């Protein structure tokens, strides 16, 4: 993190590795968003490790972009996708059924960083 930079970090999880990969791929390269993949520890006898969750750190203006990406992904993938967000003690779950209702609450996760 650069000194003086305003960032909010949130942990993002998904029900499937494919859904988490989709979120990760959409967020990579977005200006103002720093995304990092976190792998689960390897299990003896299995090859490699699996993607457990991603963290996204957003500068002030990029929070809006993050929210739009979440909305578009959830709506495009249908009701089968569920994304879980955690920041500190706050947790939020987003699905296609509740995406419009939940996005203002997700934005509130970043309020103290604005």
N, CA, C and O atoms as a GROMACS GRO file, in nm:
protein
  456
    1UNK      N    1   0.084  -0.117   0.000
    1UNK     CA    2   0.000   0.000   0.000
    1UNK      C    3   0.090   0.124   0.000
    1UNK      O    4   0.188   0.132   0.074
    2UNK      N    5   0.056   0.219  -0.083
    2UNK     CA    6   0.132   0.342  -0.094
    2UNK      C    7   0.087   0.439   0.013
    2UNK      O    8  -0.033   0.451   0.040
    3UNK      N    9   0.182   0.508   0.076
    3UNK     CA   10   0.148   0.605   0.181
    3UNK      C   11   0.052   0.709   0.125
    3UNK      O   12   0.072   0.758   0.014
    4UNK      N   13  -0.050   0.742   0.201
    4UNK     CA   14  -0.148   0.841   0.160
    4UNK      C   15  -0.257   0.786   0.071
    4UNK      O   16  -0.351   0.857   0.036
    5UNK      N   17  -0.245   0.660   0.034
    5UNK     CA   18  -0.346   0.599  -0.052
    5UNK      C   19  -0.462   0.551   0.034
    5UNK      O   20  -0.440   0.491   0.139
    6UNK      N   21  -0.585   0.577  -0.008
    6UNK     CA   22  -0.704   0.538   0.067
    6UNK      C   23  -0.751   0.404   0.015
    6UNK      O   24  -0.804   0.396  -0.096
    7UNK      N   25  -0.736   0.298   0.092
    7UNK     CA   26  -0.774   0.165   0.047
    7UNK      C   27  -0.866   0.098   0.150
    7UNK      O   28  -0.853   0.115   0.271
    8UNK      N   29  -0.960   0.022   0.094
    8UNK     CA   30  -1.046  -0.060   0.176
    8UNK      C   31  -1.026  -0.203   0.128
    8UNK      O   32  -1.031  -0.228   0.008
    9UNK      N   33  -1.004  -0.297   0.219
    9UNK     CA   34  -0.981  -0.436   0.180
    9UNK      C   35  -1.096  -0.522   0.227
    9UNK      O   36  -1.148  -0.506   0.338
   10UNK      N   37  -1.136  -0.614   0.141
   10UNK     CA   38  -1.244  -0.705   0.173
   10UNK      C   39  -1.203  -0.845   0.126
   10UNK      O   40  -1.136  -0.860   0.024
   11UNK      N   41  -1.245  -0.946   0.201
   11UNK     CA   42  -1.221  -1.085   0.164
   11UNK      C   43  -1.342  -1.134   0.088
   11UNK      O   44  -1.456  -1.111   0.130
   12UNK      N   45  -1.320  -1.201  -0.025
   12UNK     CA   46  -1.430  -1.250  -0.109
   12UNK      C   47  -1.415  -1.400  -0.124
   12UNK      O   48  -1.308  -1.451  -0.158
   13UNK      N   49  -1.524  -1.472  -0.096
   13UNK     CA   50  -1.530  -1.616  -0.113
   13UNK      C   51  -1.647  -1.650  -0.205
   13UNK      O   52  -1.740  -1.570  -0.219
   14UNK      N   53  -1.642  -1.767  -0.265
   14UNK     CA   54  -1.751  -1.812  -0.353
   14UNK      C   55  -1.777  -1.959  -0.328
   14UNK      O   56  -1.694  -2.029  -0.270
   15UNK      N   57  -1.894  -2.004  -0.372
   15UNK     CA   58  -1.932  -2.143  -0.353
   15UNK      C   59  -1.848  -2.240  -0.434
   15UNK      O   60  -1.830  -2.355  -0.395
   16UNK      N   61  -1.797  -2.194  -0.550
   16UNK     CA   62  -1.716  -2.281  -0.634
   16UNK      C   63  -1.587  -2.209  -0.675
   16UNK      O   64  -1.580  -2.086  -0.676
   17UNK      N   65  -1.486  -2.287  -0.706
   17UNK     CA   66  -1.360  -2.231  -0.753
   17UNK      C   67  -1.381  -2.154  -0.882
   17UNK      O   68  -1.318  -2.051  -0.904
   18UNK      N   69  -1.470  -2.204  -0.970
   18UNK     CA   70  -1.496  -2.137  -1.096
   18UNK      C   71  -1.553  -1.998  -1.074
   18UNK      O   72  -1.515  -1.903  -1.143
   19UNK      N   73  -1.645  -1.984  -0.980
   19UNK     CA   74  -1.703  -1.853  -0.950
   19UNK      C   75  -1.597  -1.759  -0.893
   19UNK      O   76  -1.592  -1.641  -0.928
   20UNK      N   77  -1.513  -1.811  -0.805
   20UNK     CA   78  -1.408  -1.729  -0.747
   20UNK      C   79  -1.307  -1.687  -0.854
   20UNK      O   80  -1.259  -1.573  -0.854
   21UNK      N   81  -1.275  -1.779  -0.944
   21UNK     CA   82  -1.187  -1.746  -1.056
   21UNK      C   83  -1.247  -1.634  -1.142
   21UNK      O   84  -1.176  -1.545  -1.186
   22UNK      N   85  -1.378  -1.641  -1.164
   22UNK     CA   86  -1.444  -1.538  -1.246
   22UNK      C   87  -1.432  -1.400  -1.181
   22UNK      O   88  -1.405  -1.302  -1.249
   23UNK      N   89  -1.453  -1.394  -1.049
   23UNK     CA   90  -1.440  -1.266  -0.978
   23UNK      C   91  -1.296  -1.218  -0.986
   23UNK      O   92  -1.270  -1.101  -1.015
   24UNK      N   93  -1.203  -1.306  -0.960
   24UNK     CA   94  -1.060  -1.272  -0.963
   24UNK      C   95  -1.021  -1.217  -1.100
   24UNK      O   96  -0.954  -1.114  -1.110
   25UNK      N   97  -1.062  -1.286  -1.206
   25UNK     CA   98  -1.026  -1.244  -1.341
   25UNK      C   99  -1.088  -1.109  -1.377
   25UNK      O  100  -1.025  -1.030  -1.448
   26UNK      N  101  -1.208  -1.082  -1.330
   26UNK     CA  102  -1.272  -0.952  -1.358
   26UNK      C  103  -1.202  -0.838  -1.285
   26UNK      O  104  -1.194  -0.727  -1.337
   27UNK      N  105  -1.153  -0.865  -1.165
   27UNK     CA  106  -1.092  -0.759  -1.084
   27UNK      C  107  -0.946  -0.732  -1.119
   27UNK      O  108  -0.897  -0.621  -1.096
   28UNK      N  109  -0.877  -0.831  -1.174
   28UNK     CA  110  -0.736  -0.812  -1.210
   28UNK      C  111  -0.722  -0.702  -1.314
   28UNK      O  112  -0.794  -0.701  -1.414
   29UNK      N  113  -0.632  -0.613  -1.290
   29UNK     CA  114  -0.605  -0.508  -1.387
   29UNK      C  115  -0.696  -0.388  -1.380
   29UNK      O  116  -0.677  -0.292  -1.454
   30UNK      N  117  -0.796  -0.390  -1.291
   30UNK     CA  118  -0.884  -0.274  -1.276
   30UNK      C  119  -0.809  -0.167  -1.198
   30UNK      O  120  -0.756  -0.192  -1.090
   31UNK      N  121  -0.804  -0.047  -1.254
   31UNK     CA  122  -0.734   0.064  -1.189
   31UNK      C  123  -0.795   0.090  -1.052
   31UNK      O  124  -0.917   0.101  -1.039
   32UNK      N  125  -0.711   0.102  -0.950
   32UNK     CA  126  -0.756   0.131  -0.814
   32UNK      C  127  -0.794   0.010  -0.734
   32UNK      O  128  -0.830   0.022  -0.616
   33UNK      N  129  -0.788  -0.110  -0.794
   33UNK     CA  130  -0.820  -0.234  -0.722
   33UNK      C  131  -0.695  -0.322  -0.723
   33UNK      O  132  -0.639  -0.352  -0.828
   34UNK      N  133  -0.654  -0.362  -0.604
   34UNK     CA  134  -0.543  -0.457  -0.591
   34UNK      C  135  -0.604  -0.587  -0.540
   34UNK      O  136  -0.658  -0.593  -0.430
   35UNK      N  137  -0.594  -0.691  -0.620
   35UNK     CA  138  -0.655  -0.819  -0.584
   35UNK      C  139  -0.545  -0.923  -0.565
   35UNK      O  140  -0.446  -0.926  -0.638
   36UNK      N  141  -0.566  -1.008  -0.464
   36UNK     CA  142  -0.468  -1.112  -0.434
   36UNK      C  143  -0.542  -1.242  -0.409
   36UNK      O  144  -0.639  -1.246  -0.332
   37UNK      N  145  -0.497  -1.349  -0.473
   37UNK     CA  146  -0.554  -1.481  -0.452
   37UNK      C  147  -0.487  -1.547  -0.333
   37UNK      O  148  -0.365  -1.538  -0.318
   38UNK      N  149  -0.564  -1.613  -0.250
   38UNK     CA  150  -0.512  -1.685  -0.133
   38UNK      C  151  -0.551  -1.832  -0.150
   38UNK      O  152  -0.669  -1.866  -0.160
   39UNK      N  153  -0.450  -1.917  -0.152
   39UNK     CA  154  -0.474  -2.060  -0.172
   39UNK      C  155  -0.487  -2.132  -0.040
   39UNK      O  156  -0.426  -2.094   0.060
   40UNK      N  157  -0.568  -2.236  -0.042
   40UNK     CA  158  -0.581  -2.323   0.075
   40UNK      C  159  -0.455  -2.408   0.083
   40UNK      O  160  -0.394  -2.439  -0.019
   41UNK      N  161  -0.415  -2.446   0.203
   41UNK     CA  162  -0.298  -2.534   0.216
   41UNK      C  163  -0.319  -2.663   0.138
   41UNK      O  164  -0.431  -2.715   0.132
   42UNK      N  165  -0.213  -2.713   0.079
   42UNK     CA  166  -0.222  -2.837   0.004
   42UNK      C  167  -0.259  -2.955   0.092
   42UNK      O  168  -0.224  -2.961   0.210
   43UNK      N  169  -0.329  -3.048   0.034
   43UNK     CA  170  -0.368  -3.170   0.105
   43UNK      C  171  -0.275  -3.281   0.060
   43UNK      O  172  -0.253  -3.299  -0.060
   44UNK      N  173  -0.219  -3.357   0.153
   44UNK     CA  174  -0.130  -3.467   0.114
   44UNK      C  175  -0.199  -3.560   0.013
   44UNK      O  176  -0.313  -3.601   0.032
   45UNK      N  177  -0.125  -3.591  -0.095
   45UNK     CA  178  -0.180  -3.681  -0.196
   45UNK      C  179  -0.250  -3.610  -0.310
   45UNK      O  180  -0.284  -3.673  -0.410
   46UNK      N  181  -0.273  -3.479  -0.298
   46UNK     CA  182  -0.337  -3.403  -0.406
   46UNK      C  183  -0.236  -3.310  -0.469
   46UNK      O  184  -0.140  -3.267  -0.404
   47UNK      N  185  -0.256  -3.281  -0.596
   47UNK     CA  186  -0.165  -3.192  -0.667
   47UNK      C  187  -0.201  -3.048  -0.641
   47UNK      O  188  -0.318  -3.010  -0.652
   48UNK      N  189  -0.103  -2.967  -0.607
   48UNK     CA  190  -0.123  -2.823  -0.591
   48UNK      C  191  -0.220  -2.787  -0.481
   48UNK      O  192  -0.263  -2.871  -0.402
   49UNK      N  193  -0.253  -2.660  -0.479
   49UNK     CA  194  -0.348  -2.612  -0.380
   49UNK      C  195  -0.465  -2.547  -0.453
   49UNK      O  196  -0.454  -2.511  -0.570
   50UNK      N  197  -0.576  -2.534  -0.384
   50UNK     CA  198  -0.695  -2.474  -0.445
   50UNK      C  199  -0.709  -2.331  -0.398
   50UNK      O  200  -0.661  -2.294  -0.290
   51UNK      N  201  -0.774  -2.251  -0.480
   51UNK     CA  202  -0.800  -2.113  -0.446
   51UNK      C  203  -0.905  -2.110  -0.335
   51UNK      O  204  -1.016  -2.161  -0.353
   52UNK      N  205  -0.871  -2.050  -0.221
   52UNK     CA  206  -0.963  -2.047  -0.107
   52UNK      C  207  -1.046  -1.920  -0.106
   52UNK      O  208  -1.168  -1.925  -0.090
   53UNK      N  209  -0.981  -1.805  -0.123
   53UNK     CA  210  -1.050  -1.678  -0.130
   53UNK      C  211  -0.961  -1.576  -0.194
   53UNK      O  212  -0.842  -1.601  -0.217
   54UNK      N  213  -1.017  -1.459  -0.224
   54UNK     CA  214  -0.937  -1.348  -0.275
   54UNK      C  215  -0.958  -1.228  -0.184
   54UNK      O  216  -1.062  -1.216  -0.119
   55UNK      N  217  -0.859  -1.142  -0.180
   55UNK     CA  218  -0.876  -1.015  -0.111
   55UNK      C  219  -0.870  -0.906  -0.216
   55UNK      O  220  -0.788  -0.911  -0.308
   56UNK      N  221  -0.955  -0.809  -0.200
   56UNK     CA  222  -0.957  -0.694  -0.290
   56UNK      C  223  -0.941  -0.569  -0.207
   56UNK      O  224  -1.019  -0.543  -0.115
   57UNK      N  225  -0.840  -0.491  -0.240
   57UNK     CA  226  -0.818  -0.362  -0.174
   57UNK      C  227  -0.850  -0.255  -0.277
   57UNK      O  228  -0.795  -0.255  -0.388
   58UNK      N  229  -0.937  -0.163  -0.241
   58UNK     CA  230  -0.988  -0.063  -0.335
   58UNK      C  231  -0.956   0.078  -0.289
   58UNK      O  232  -0.973   0.111  -0.172
   59UNK      N  233  -0.911   0.160  -0.382
   59UNK     CA  234  -0.902   0.302  -0.352
   59UNK      C  235  -1.044   0.358  -0.363
   59UNK      O  236  -1.133   0.292  -0.417
   60UNK      N  237  -1.067   0.478  -0.312
   60UNK     CA  238  -1.201   0.537  -0.303
   60UNK      C  239  -1.289   0.520  -0.426
   60UNK      O  240  -1.399   0.466  -0.415
   61UNK      N  241  -1.245   0.564  -0.543
   61UNK     CA  242  -1.326   0.557  -0.663
   61UNK      C  243  -1.346   0.417  -0.716
   61UNK      O  244  -1.444   0.390  -0.785
   62UNK      N  245  -1.254   0.327  -0.684
   62UNK     CA  246  -1.262   0.190  -0.735
   62UNK      C  247  -1.368   0.107  -0.664
   62UNK      O  248  -1.407   0.001  -0.714
   63UNK      N  249  -1.415   0.152  -0.550
   63UNK     CA  250  -1.520   0.079  -0.479
   63UNK      C  251  -1.644   0.070  -0.567
   63UNK      O  252  -1.708  -0.035  -0.572
   64UNK      N  253  -1.678   0.177  -0.636
   64UNK     CA  254  -1.793   0.177  -0.727
   64UNK      C  255  -1.773   0.075  -0.838
   64UNK      O  256  -1.867   0.005  -0.876
   65UNK      N  257  -1.651   0.066  -0.891
   65UNK     CA  258  -1.621  -0.030  -0.996
   65UNK      C  259  -1.636  -0.172  -0.943
   65UNK      O  260  -1.693  -0.258  -1.010
   66UNK      N  261  -1.584  -0.198  -0.823
   66UNK     CA  262  -1.597  -0.329  -0.761
   66UNK      C  263  -1.744  -0.368  -0.748
   66UNK      O  264  -1.782  -0.480  -0.780
   67UNK      N  265  -1.827  -0.276  -0.701
   67UNK     CA  266  -1.969  -0.304  -0.684
   67UNK      C  267  -2.036  -0.336  -0.817
   67UNK      O  268  -2.119  -0.427  -0.825
   68UNK      N  269  -2.000  -0.263  -0.923
   68UNK     CA  270  -2.059  -0.289  -1.054
   68UNK      C  271  -2.016  -0.425  -1.108
   68UNK      O  272  -2.096  -0.497  -1.167
   69UNK      N  273  -1.889  -0.459  -1.086
   69UNK     CA  274  -1.840  -0.591  -1.131
   69UNK      C  275  -1.914  -0.702  -1.057
   69UNK      O  276  -1.955  -0.801  -1.119
   70UNK      N  277  -1.932  -0.687  -0.926
   70UNK     CA  278  -2.005  -0.787  -0.848
   70UNK      C  279  -2.148  -0.801  -0.902
   70UNK      O  280  -2.195  -0.912  -0.924
   71UNK      N  281  -2.215  -0.689  -0.922
   71UNK     CA  282  -2.354  -0.692  -0.972
   71UNK      C  283  -2.361  -0.763  -1.108
   71UNK      O  284  -2.446  -0.850  -1.127
   72UNK      N  285  -2.274  -0.726  -1.200
   72UNK     CA  286  -2.275  -0.786  -1.333
   72UNK      C  287  -2.247  -0.935  -1.328
   72UNK      O  288  -2.315  -1.013  -1.395
   73UNK      N  289  -2.147  -0.975  -1.250
   73UNK     CA  290  -2.114  -1.118  -1.240
   73UNK      C  291  -2.227  -1.199  -1.179
   73UNK      O  292  -2.264  -1.304  -1.232
   74UNK      N  293  -2.282  -1.150  -1.071
   74UNK     CA  294  -2.389  -1.224  -1.004
   74UNK      C  295  -2.509  -1.237  -1.096
   74UNK      O  296  -2.567  -1.346  -1.108
   75UNK      N  297  -2.548  -1.129  -1.162
   75UNK     CA  298  -2.665  -1.134  -1.251
   75UNK      C  299  -2.639  -1.222  -1.373
   75UNK      O  300  -2.729  -1.293  -1.418
   76UNK      N  301  -2.518  -1.219  -1.426
   76UNK     CA  302  -2.489  -1.296  -1.547
   76UNK      C  303  -2.477  -1.445  -1.520
   76UNK      O  304  -2.506  -1.527  -1.607
   77UNK      N  305  -2.436  -1.481  -1.400
   77UNK     CA  306  -2.418  -1.622  -1.368
   77UNK      C  307  -2.544  -1.684  -1.308
   77UNK      O  308  -2.548  -1.805  -1.286
   78UNK      N  309  -2.645  -1.605  -1.282
   78UNK     CA  310  -2.772  -1.658  -1.235
   78UNK      C  311  -2.773  -1.690  -1.087
   78UNK      O  312  -2.679  -1.659  -1.015
   79UNK      N  313  -2.880  -1.752  -1.044
   79UNK     CA  314  -2.900  -1.776  -0.901
   79UNK      C  315  -2.805  -1.880  -0.844
   79UNK      O  316  -2.799  -1.898  -0.723
   80UNK      N  317  -2.730  -1.948  -0.930
   80UNK     CA  318  -2.639  -2.050  -0.878
   80UNK      C  319  -2.513  -1.991  -0.816
   80UNK      O  320  -2.440  -2.064  -0.748
   81UNK      N  321  -2.485  -1.863  -0.835
   81UNK     CA  322  -2.364  -1.804  -0.779
   81UNK      C  323  -2.394  -1.737  -0.645
   81UNK      O  324  -2.494  -1.667  -0.630
   82UNK      N  325  -2.308  -1.760  -0.550
   82UNK     CA  326  -2.314  -1.693  -0.422
   82UNK      C  327  -2.175  -1.643  -0.389
   82UNK      O  328  -2.078  -1.718  -0.394
   83UNK      N  329  -2.166  -1.515  -0.356
   83UNK     CA  330  -2.040  -1.456  -0.315
   83UNK      C  331  -2.053  -1.413  -0.170
   83UNK      O  332  -2.156  -1.359  -0.128
   84UNK      N  333  -1.949  -1.438  -0.093
   84UNK     CA  334  -1.948  -1.401   0.048
   84UNK      C  335  -1.837  -1.301   0.072
   84UNK      O  336  -1.722  -1.323   0.031
   85UNK      N  337  -1.871  -1.192   0.137
   85UNK     CA  338  -1.777  -1.086   0.164
   85UNK      C  339  -1.756  -1.075   0.314
   85UNK      O  340  -1.849  -1.089   0.393
   86UNK      N  341  -1.630  -1.048   0.353
   86UNK     CA  342  -1.600  -1.028   0.494
   86UNK      C  343  -1.499  -0.915   0.506
   86UNK      O  344  -1.398  -0.911   0.436
   87UNK      N  345  -1.530  -0.826   0.595
   87UNK     CA  346  -1.436  -0.718   0.628
   87UNK      C  347  -1.444  -0.700   0.778
   87UNK      O  348  -1.547  -0.658   0.831
   88UNK      N  349  -1.336  -0.731   0.845
   88UNK     CA  350  -1.339  -0.728   0.991
   88UNK      C  351  -1.444  -0.826   1.040
   88UNK      O  352  -1.444  -0.942   0.999
   89UNK      N  353  -1.533  -0.782   1.127
   89UNK     CA  354  -1.639  -0.867   1.180
   89UNK      C  355  -1.765  -0.865   1.096
   89UNK      O  356  -1.860  -0.937   1.127
   90UNK      N  357  -1.768  -0.785   0.990
   90UNK     CA  358  -1.888  -0.775   0.906
   90UNK      C  359  -1.884  -0.879   0.795
   90UNK      O  360  -1.782  -0.898   0.728
   91UNK      N  361  -1.997  -0.946   0.777
   91UNK     CA  362  -2.009  -1.049   0.672
   91UNK      C  363  -2.135  -1.022   0.592
   91UNK      O  364  -2.236  -0.975   0.646
   92UNK      N  365  -2.128  -1.052   0.462
   92UNK     CA  366  -2.240  -1.028   0.373
   92UNK      C  367  -2.239  -1.132   0.263
   92UNK      O  368  -2.133  -1.166   0.210
   93UNK      N  369  -2.356  -1.186   0.228
   93UNK     CA  370  -2.369  -1.285   0.123
   93UNK      C  371  -2.455  -1.228   0.012
   93UNK      O  372  -2.562  -1.173   0.037
   94UNK      N  373  -2.407  -1.241  -0.113
   94UNK     CA  374  -2.477  -1.186  -0.228
   94UNK      C  375  -2.512  -1.298  -0.326
   94UNK      O  376  -2.427  -1.381  -0.358
   95UNK      N  377  -2.637  -1.301  -0.372
   95UNK     CA  378  -2.680  -1.393  -0.477
   95UNK      C  379  -2.756  -1.313  -0.581
   95UNK      O  380  -2.786  -1.195  -0.562
   96UNK      N  381  -2.788  -1.378  -0.693
   96UNK     CA  382  -2.863  -1.310  -0.799
   96UNK      C  383  -3.001  -1.267  -0.748
   96UNK      O  384  -3.058  -1.170  -0.798
   97UNK      N  385  -3.053  -1.338  -0.650
   97UNK     CA  386  -3.186  -1.305  -0.598
   97UNK      C  387  -3.187  -1.178  -0.514
   97UNK      O  388  -3.290  -1.112  -0.504
   98UNK      N  389  -3.073  -1.143  -0.455
   98UNK     CA  390  -3.073  -1.028  -0.365
   98UNK      C  391  -2.969  -0.922  -0.399
   98UNK      O  392  -2.944  -0.833  -0.318
   99UNK      N  393  -2.909  -0.930  -0.518
   99UNK     CA  394  -2.796  -0.844  -0.550
   99UNK      C  395  -2.830  -0.695  -0.540
   99UNK      O  396  -2.751  -0.619  -0.485
  100UNK      N  397  -2.945  -0.653  -0.589
  100UNK     CA  398  -2.981  -0.510  -0.583
  100UNK      C  399  -3.006  -0.463  -0.440
  100UNK      O  400  -2.976  -0.349  -0.406
  101UNK      N  401  -3.060  -0.551  -0.358
  101UNK     CA  402  -3.087  -0.515  -0.218
  101UNK      C  403  -2.958  -0.512  -0.135
  101UNK      O  404  -2.946  -0.432  -0.041
  102UNK      N  405  -2.864  -0.596  -0.169
  102UNK     CA  406  -2.744  -0.614  -0.087
  102UNK      C  407  -2.631  -0.518  -0.125
  102UNK      O  408  -2.549  -0.486  -0.039
  103UNK      N  409  -2.625  -0.472  -0.249
  103UNK     CA  410  -2.514  -0.385  -0.290
  103UNK      C  411  -2.498  -0.261  -0.202
  103UNK      O  412  -2.384  -0.225  -0.171
  104UNK      N  413  -2.605  -0.192  -0.159
  104UNK     CA  414  -2.585  -0.080  -0.066
  104UNK      C  415  -2.521  -0.124   0.066
  104UNK      O  416  -2.443  -0.049   0.125
  105UNK      N  417  -2.554  -0.244   0.112
  105UNK     CA  418  -2.492  -0.296   0.235
  105UNK      C  419  -2.345  -0.328   0.212
  105UNK      O  420  -2.261  -0.306   0.300
  106UNK      N  421  -2.314  -0.381   0.094
  106UNK     CA  422  -2.175  -0.407   0.060
  106UNK      C  423  -2.096  -0.277   0.054
  106UNK      O  424  -1.982  -0.271   0.101
  107UNK      N  425  -2.155  -0.174  -0.002
  107UNK     CA  426  -2.090  -0.044  -0.006
  107UNK      C  427  -2.063   0.008   0.136
  107UNK      O  428  -1.962   0.074   0.160
  108UNK      N  429  -2.154  -0.022   0.228
  108UNK     CA  430  -2.134   0.019   0.368
  108UNK      C  431  -2.012  -0.046   0.432
  108UNK      O  432  -1.955   0.008   0.526
  109UNK      N  433  -1.972  -0.164   0.381
  109UNK     CA  434  -1.852  -0.227   0.434
  109UNK      C  435  -1.730  -0.136   0.415
  109UNK      O  436  -1.633  -0.145   0.491
  110UNK      N  437  -1.736  -0.049   0.314
  110UNK     CA  438  -1.624   0.038   0.283
  110UNK      C  439  -1.642   0.180   0.334
  110UNK      O  440  -1.552   0.263   0.317
  111UNK      N  441  -1.754   0.211   0.397
  111UNK     CA  442  -1.786   0.348   0.433
  111UNK      C  443  -1.677   0.420   0.513
  111UNK      O  444  -1.651   0.538   0.489
  112UNK      N  445  -1.614   0.353   0.605
  112UNK     CA  446  -1.514   0.421   0.687
  112UNK      C  447  -1.386   0.452   0.611
  112UNK      O  448  -1.297   0.519   0.664
  113UNK      N  449  -1.376   0.403   0.488
  113UNK     CA  450  -1.257   0.430   0.405
  113UNK      C  451  -1.280   0.542   0.306
  113UNK      O  452  -1.186   0.587   0.242
  114UNK      N  453  -1.404   0.589   0.291
  114UNK     CA  454  -1.436   0.689   0.188
  114UNK      C  455  -1.393   0.826   0.232
  114UNK      O  456  -1.411   0.923   0.158
   0.00000   0.00000   0.00000
